[in-house]
Coordinates of C-alpha atoms in Angstrom, one line a residue:
X889 CA 0.0 0.0 0.0
X890 CA 1.0 3.6 -0.6
X891 CA 1.3 5.8 2.6
X892 CA -2.1 7.5 2.4
X893 CA -3.8 4.1 2.0
X894 CA -1.9 2.6 4.9
X895 CA -2.7 5.6 7.2
X896 CA -6.4 4.9 6.7
X897 CA -6.5 1.1 6.5
X898 CA -3.3 -0.6 7.8
X899 CA -3.9 -2.8 10.8
X900 CA -7.6 -1.6 10.9
X901 CA -10.6 -3.8 10.2
X902 CA -14.3 -3.3 10.8
X903 CA -15.5 -4.4 14.2
X904 CA -16.5 -8.1 13.8
X905 CA -19.3 -7.9 16.2
X906 CA -21.1 -4.9 14.6
X907 CA -19.4 -4.0 11.4
X908 CA -18.5 -0.6 12.7
X909 CA -15.9 1.0 10.4
X910 CA -14.3 3.0 13.2
X911 CA -12.4 1.0 15.8
X912 CA -14.6 1.0 19.0
X913 CA -13.3 2.5 22.3
X914 CA -13.0 -0.6 24.4
X915 CA -13.4 1.2 27.7
X916 CA -12.7 -1.8 30.0
X917 CA -10.1 -2.8 32.5
X918 CA -10.6 -6.5 32.3
X919 CA -12.0 -9.3 30.2
X920 CA -14.2 -12.3 31.1
X921 CA -12.5 -15.7 30.7
X922 CA -14.4 -19.0 30.0
X923 CA -11.9 -20.9 32.1
X924 CA -8.6 -20.0 33.6
X925 CA -6.4 -19.1 30.7
X926 CA -9.2 -19.7 28.2
X927 CA -9.9 -16.2 26.9
X928 CA -10.3 -14.3 23.6
X929 CA -6.8 -12.9 23.5
X930 CA -7.3 -10.2 26.2
X931 CA -6.9 -10.5 29.9
X932 CA -6.2 -7.1 31.4
X933 CA -6.0 -3.7 29.8
X934 CA -2.5 -2.8 31.1
X935 CA -1.3 -5.7 29.1
X936 CA -3.5 -5.5 26.1
X937 CA -6.5 -3.5 24.9
X938 CA -8.3 -4.0 21.6
X939 CA -8.3 -0.3 20.7
X940 CA -4.6 0.1 21.6
X941 CA -3.7 -3.0 19.7
X942 CA -5.2 -1.6 16.5
X943 CA -3.3 1.6 16.9
X944 CA 0.0 -0.2 17.6
X945 CA -0.5 -2.3 14.4
X946 CA -1.3 0.8 12.4
X947 CA 1.8 2.6 13.6
X948 CA 4.0 -0.4 12.9
X949 CA 2.8 -0.4 9.3
X950 CA 3.4 3.3 8.9
X951 CA 7.0 2.9 10.0
X952 CA 7.6 -0.3 7.9
X953 CA 8.1 -2.2 11.2
X954 CA 6.7 -5.4 12.6
X955 CA 5.8 -4.4 16.1
X956 CA 4.3 -1.2 17.6
X957 CA 4.0 -0.3 21.3
X958 CA 2.1 2.7 22.7
X959 CA 2.7 4.6 26.0
X960 CA 1.2 7.3 28.1
X961 CA 3.7 9.9 26.7
X962 CA 6.7 10.2 24.6
X963 CA 8.9 10.3 27.7
X964 CA 7.3 7.1 28.9
X965 CA 8.4 5.5 25.6
X966 CA 12.0 6.8 26.1
X967 CA 11.9 5.5 29.6
X968 CA 11.0 2.0 28.4
X969 CA 13.8 2.0 25.9
X970 CA 16.4 3.0 28.5
X971 CA 15.2 0.2 30.7
X972 CA 16.8 -2.2 28.2
X973 CA 20.1 -1.0 29.7
X974 CA 21.9 -1.9 32.9
X975 CA 24.4 -0.1 35.2
X976 CA 27.7 0.4 33.5
X977 CA 26.2 0.7 30.0
X978 CA 26.9 3.8 27.9
X979 CA 24.7 5.8 25.5
X980 CA 25.9 8.1 22.7
X981 CA 23.4 10.8 22.1
X982 CA 23.1 13.8 19.8
X983 CA 24.0 17.0 21.6
X984 CA 21.0 18.9 20.2
X985 CA 17.9 17.2 21.5
X986 CA 14.6 17.8 23.2
X987 CA 15.1 19.1 26.8
X988 CA 12.9 16.4 28.3
X989 CA 15.1 13.7 26.8
X990 CA 18.3 15.4 28.1
X991 CA 16.7 15.6 31.5
X992 CA 15.7 12.0 31.7
X993 CA 19.2 11.0 30.5
X994 CA 21.1 13.2 32.9
X995 CA 18.8 13.6 35.9
X996 CA 17.2 10.1 36.1
X997 CA 19.1 7.3 34.4
X998 CA 22.6 8.6 35.1
X999 CA 21.8 8.0 38.8
X1000 CA 21.6 4.3 38.0
X1001 CA 25.1 4.0 36.6
X1002 CA 24.3 4.6 32.9
X1003 CA 26.8 7.0 31.2
X1004 CA 25.7 9.4 28.5
X1005 CA 27.9 11.1 25.9
X1006 CA 26.6 14.1 23.9
X1007 CA 28.1 14.7 20.5
X1008 CA 27.5 16.6 17.3
X1009 CA 26.2 13.8 15.1
X1010 CA 26.3 15.9 11.9
X1011 CA 29.6 14.2 11.4
X1012 CA 29.0 10.4 12.0
X1013 CA 32.7 9.7 12.5
X1014 CA 32.5 11.5 15.9
X1015 CA 30.0 8.9 17.0
X1016 CA 32.2 5.9 16.1
X1017 CA 35.2 7.4 18.0
X1018 CA 33.2 7.2 21.3
X1019 CA 32.1 3.6 21.0
X1020 CA 33.6 1.2 23.4
X1021 CA 32.7 -2.2 24.9
X1022 CA 30.2 -0.6 27.2
X1023 CA 28.3 1.2 24.5
X1024 CA 24.8 -0.2 24.1
X1025 CA 22.7 2.5 22.4
X1026 CA 23.1 5.4 19.9
X1027 CA 20.3 7.9 20.3
X1028 CA 19.5 10.4 17.5
X1029 CA 16.9 13.0 16.5
X1030 CA 16.7 14.2 13.0
X1031 CA 15.8 16.9 12.3
X1032 CA 17.0 17.8 15.8
X1033 CA 15.0 19.9 18.3
X1034 CA 15.3 22.9 18.0
X1035 CA 18.3 23.5 15.7
X1036 CA 17.0 21.3 12.8
X1037 CA 20.3 19.6 12.4
X1038 CA 20.2 16.6 9.9
X1039 CA 21.8 13.4 11.0
X1040 CA 22.6 10.6 8.5
X1041 CA 20.6 7.7 9.7
X1042 CA 22.1 5.3 7.2
X1043 CA 25.6 6.1 8.3
X1044 CA 24.7 5.6 12.0
X1045 CA 22.9 2.4 11.1
X1046 CA 26.1 1.0 9.5
X1047 CA 28.1 2.0 12.6
X1048 CA 25.6 0.5 15.0
X1049 CA 25.6 -2.8 13.1
X1050 CA 29.4 -2.9 12.9
X1051 CA 29.7 -2.6 16.6
X1052 CA 26.6 -4.5 17.7
X1053 CA 25.0 -1.4 19.2
X1054 CA 21.3 -0.5 19.1
X1055 CA 20.3 2.6 17.1
X1056 CA 17.3 4.5 18.3
X1057 CA 15.8 7.4 16.4
X1058 CA 13.3 10.0 17.6
X1059 CA 11.2 10.5 14.5
X1060 CA 8.7 13.0 16.0
X1061 CA 9.6 16.0 13.8
X1062 CA 9.6 14.1 10.5
X1063 CA 6.8 11.5 11.1
X1064 CA 6.7 8.3 9.1
X1065 CA 5.2 10.3 6.2
X1066 CA 8.5 12.1 5.6
X1067 CA 11.1 9.6 6.9
X1068 CA 11.3 5.9 7.9
X1069 CA 14.4 5.3 10.0
X1070 CA 14.0 1.5 10.2
X1071 CA 14.5 1.4 6.4
X1072 CA 17.9 3.2 6.9
X1073 CA 19.2 0.8 9.6
X1074 CA 17.6 2.0 12.9
X1075 CA 16.6 -0.7 15.4
X1076 CA 14.1 1.5 17.3
X1077 CA 11.9 4.4 16.2
X1078 CA 10.3 6.5 18.9
X1079 CA 7.5 9.1 18.5
X1080 CA 5.9 11.6 20.7
X1081 CA 2.5 10.7 19.3
X1082 CA 1.2 13.9 21.0
X1083 CA 2.6 15.9 18.1
X1084 CA 2.1 15.3 14.4
X1085 CA 0.7 11.7 14.6
X1086 CA -2.3 12.7 16.8
X1087 CA -2.1 16.2 15.2
X1088 CA -4.9 18.0 17.0
X1089 CA -3.4 19.0 20.4
X1090 CA -5.8 16.9 22.3
X1091 CA -3.8 13.8 23.3
X1092 CA -0.5 13.0 25.2
X1093 CA 1.0 9.7 24.0
X1094 CA 4.2 8.0 22.9
X1095 CA 5.1 5.1 20.7
X1096 CA 7.9 2.7 19.8
X1097 CA 8.2 0.7 16.5
X1098 CA 10.7 -2.1 15.9
X1099 CA 11.2 -4.9 13.4
X1100 CA 13.0 -7.5 15.5
X1101 CA 10.8 -10.0 17.4
X1102 CA 13.2 -10.4 20.4
X1103 CA 13.6 -6.7 20.9
X1104 CA 9.8 -6.3 20.7
X1105 CA 9.4 -9.0 23.4
X1106 CA 11.8 -7.2 25.7
X1107 CA 10.0 -3.8 25.2
X1108 CA 6.6 -5.3 25.6
X1109 CA 7.6 -7.0 28.8
X1110 CA 8.8 -3.6 30.1
X1111 CA 5.6 -1.9 28.8
X1112 CA 3.4 -4.4 30.7
X1113 CA 5.6 -4.5 33.9
X1114 CA 6.0 -0.8 34.3
X1115 CA 2.5 0.0 33.1
X1116 CA 2.9 3.4 31.4
X1117 CA 0.2 2.7 28.8
X1118 CA -2.4 5.0 27.2
X1119 CA -6.1 4.6 27.6
X1120 CA -8.5 3.5 24.8
X1121 CA -10.1 6.9 24.4
X1122 CA -6.7 8.5 23.6
X1123 CA -5.9 5.6 21.2
X1124 CA -9.2 6.2 19.4
X1125 CA -8.4 9.9 19.0
X1126 CA -4.9 9.1 17.6
X1127 CA -6.4 6.5 15.1
X1128 CA -8.7 9.2 13.9
X1129 CA -5.9 11.8 13.6
X1130 CA -3.7 9.4 11.7
X1131 CA -6.3 9.1 8.9
X1132 CA -5.4 12.6 7.7
X1133 CA -1.6 12.5 8.6
X1134 CA -0.5 12.4 4.9
X1135 CA -2.8 15.4 4.0
X1136 CA -1.7 17.4 7.1
X1137 CA 2.0 16.7 6.5
X1138 CA 1.8 17.9 2.9
X1139 CA 0.3 21.2 4.1
X1140 CA 2.7 21.5 7.0
X1141 CA 5.6 21.1 4.6
X1142 CA 4.1 23.4 2.0
X1143 CA 3.5 26.2 4.6
X1144 CA 6.9 25.5 6.2
X1145 CA 8.6 26.2 2.9
X1146 CA 6.7 29.4 2.4
X1147 CA 7.4 30.7 5.9
X1148 CA 11.0 29.7 5.9
X1149 CA 11.6 31.7 2.7
X1150 CA 9.7 34.7 4.1
X1151 CA 11.8 34.7 7.3
X1152 CA 15.1 34.3 5.4
X1153 CA 14.4 37.5 3.5
X1154 CA 13.2 39.5 6.5
X1155 CA 15.5 42.3 7.6
X1156 CA 14.9 41.8 11.3
X1157 CA 15.8 38.1 11.2
X1158 CA 19.3 36.8 11.5
X1159 CA 19.5 33.1 11.0
X1160 CA 16.8 30.7 9.8
X1161 CA 17.1 27.0 10.5
X1162 CA 15.0 24.8 8.1
X1163 CA 16.4 21.7 6.4
X1164 CA 14.8 22.5 3.1
X1165 CA 17.4 25.3 2.3
X1166 CA 20.2 24.2 0.0
X1167 CA 22.7 25.9 2.3
X1168 CA 21.4 24.1 5.4
X1169 CA 24.1 21.8 6.8
X1170 CA 23.6 18.2 5.5
X1171 CA 20.8 19.3 3.2
X1172 CA 21.9 16.6 0.7
X1173 CA 21.3 13.9 3.4
X1174 CA 17.9 15.4 4.2
X1175 CA 17.0 15.2 0.5
X1176 CA 18.0 11.6 0.4
X1177 CA 16.3 10.3 3.6
X1178 CA 13.3 12.7 3.8
X1179 CA 10.4 13.0 1.3
X1180 CA 9.9 16.7 2.2
X1181 CA 11.2 19.0 4.9
X1182 CA 8.3 19.6 7.3
X1183 CA 6.9 22.6 9.1
X1184 CA 9.3 23.0 12.0
X1185 CA 11.5 26.2 11.8
X1186 CA 13.7 28.0 14.2
X1187 CA 15.1 31.5 13.7
X1188 CA 17.1 34.1 15.6
X1189 CA 16.8 37.9 15.6
X1190 CA 19.3 40.6 14.6
X1191 CA 21.3 41.6 17.7
X1192 CA 20.3 38.4 19.4
X1193 CA 18.5 40.0 22.4
X1194 CA 16.3 38.0 24.8
X1195 CA 14.0 41.0 25.3
X1196 CA 13.4 41.2 21.6
X1197 CA 12.4 37.6 21.3
X1198 CA 9.9 38.0 24.2
X1199 CA 8.4 41.1 22.5
X1200 CA 7.9 39.2 19.2
X1201 CA 6.4 36.1 21.0
X1202 CA 4.0 38.3 22.9
X1203 CA 2.8 40.0 19.7
X1204 CA 1.9 36.9 17.7
X1205 CA -1.8 36.4 17.2
X1206 CA -2.3 33.4 14.8
X1207 CA 0.9 31.7 16.1
X1208 CA 0.0 30.8 19.6
X1209 CA 2.6 30.8 22.4
X1210 CA 2.5 27.3 23.9
X1211 CA 4.5 24.2 24.6
X1212 CA 4.4 21.4 22.1
X1213 CA 4.2 21.2 18.3
X1214 CA 2.7 19.3 15.4
X1215 CA -0.9 20.4 15.8
X1216 CA -3.1 21.8 13.0
X1217 CA -2.7 25.2 14.5
X1218 CA 0.5 27.2 14.3
X1219 CA 2.5 27.4 17.6
X1220 CA 5.5 29.5 18.6
X1221 CA 7.9 28.9 21.4
X1222 CA 11.0 30.1 23.2
X1223 CA 13.2 27.0 23.6
X1224 CA 15.7 28.6 26.0
X1225 CA 13.0 29.3 28.6
X1226 CA 10.4 26.7 27.7
X1227 CA 11.0 23.3 26.0
X1228 CA 14.8 23.3 26.7
X1229 CA 15.0 25.2 30.0
X1230 CA 16.3 22.0 31.7
X1231 CA 19.5 22.1 29.6
X1232 CA 22.2 24.3 31.1
X1233 CA 22.8 27.6 29.3
X1234 CA 26.4 26.8 28.4
X1235 CA 25.3 23.5 26.8
X1236 CA 22.5 25.2 24.9
X1237 CA 24.8 27.8 23.5
X1238 CA 27.3 25.1 22.3
X1239 CA 24.7 24.0 19.7
X1240 CA 23.6 27.5 18.8
X1241 CA 20.5 27.6 21.0
X1242 CA 20.7 31.3 21.7
X1243 CA 18.4 33.4 23.9
X1244 CA 16.7 35.0 20.9
X1245 CA 16.0 31.7 19.2
X1246 CA 12.3 31.3 18.4
X1247 CA 10.8 28.0 17.3
X1248 CA 7.8 27.8 15.1
X1249 CA 5.5 24.8 14.5
X1250 CA 3.9 25.9 11.3
X1251 CA 0.3 24.7 11.1
X1252 CA -2.1 24.2 8.2
X1253 CA -3.7 27.6 8.1
X1254 CA -3.5 29.9 5.1
X1255 CA 0.1 30.8 4.5
X1256 CA -0.7 34.4 3.7
X1257 CA -2.3 34.9 7.1
X1258 CA 0.8 33.3 8.8
X1259 CA 3.1 35.7 6.9
X1260 CA 1.0 38.7 8.0
X1261 CA 1.1 37.5 11.6
X1262 CA 4.9 37.2 11.5
X1263 CA 5.2 40.6 9.9
X1264 CA 3.2 42.3 12.6
X1265 CA 5.0 40.4 15.4
X1266 CA 8.4 41.5 14.1
X1267 CA 7.3 45.1 14.2
X1268 CA 7.8 44.9 17.9
X1269 CA 11.6 45.0 17.5

């Protein structure tokens, strides 16, 4: 199936009891058994739920994987992945990543004897130089959050296979519509489903997709044992959102291109970070591993003043100042004080995350209205 067909049909069948075309919300905690162990495939909803199972199969199909697992949030999904590790293990991570991921790495799992190395992954040779006998996981985002750096998944996949190390990729920004890391050698794909997959700013959820059966068994054991699973109502909402994922991502990418070009030519804007520009670092890799360049953009202001960024953010009307991204509505944010505040300033500045950096999640509104909103906001400086 082509992607648009998979989004609507993969892993989804009409309800056998009624013929309902939409997957029912199985709002139940437990299931009646005819005899001990004699049941219809479901025992307890922490372990399995029919609505969640359909969503997990749908997500697996979209990422060209064999197994999907859903969690109560993106961070719960990352938590599950890290629980594959043990004290003494080491992780090599990109140095530009979501603040919540950095926090769980450095403030939670480092306490249990897991060592994390943060490196610029735009040059994959820097990753290989850090691998030793204790390295068990390479963790990448691409495009990265918020600097939109592009990491060569295929190159990391070759390195991970050469050294017997797992490669995990956070595919939240790209979505499976734009990029499929498993096809380029990743072992694990993670999504904050909250964002583009659900797409309507009404759900918090995470997901993991893998190909290998044994790895899926380990992750499913952790999912069940630790219990950070989503409820059936949220799974239903995500299934509904995914049906338009391909249409939404086309519009996000189209609007993203328009807004990025507008910002690049604005006299009050200094740098614009969007992987669709030919002069964006590793643009050629983005062209190879992505089908389009999405609607996430970051930019800085001339003179790089925090007070100017705040003025602009306060003056937006169509772009709404809020945490998160990937909804149909356009959002703006200030990573240094919002999504990435948990990262020390000196670490943020190493990757270019300055105090005036503004991140946009370009929605699916009319692009002309978005440009007018930006124009009025920039009048504040």
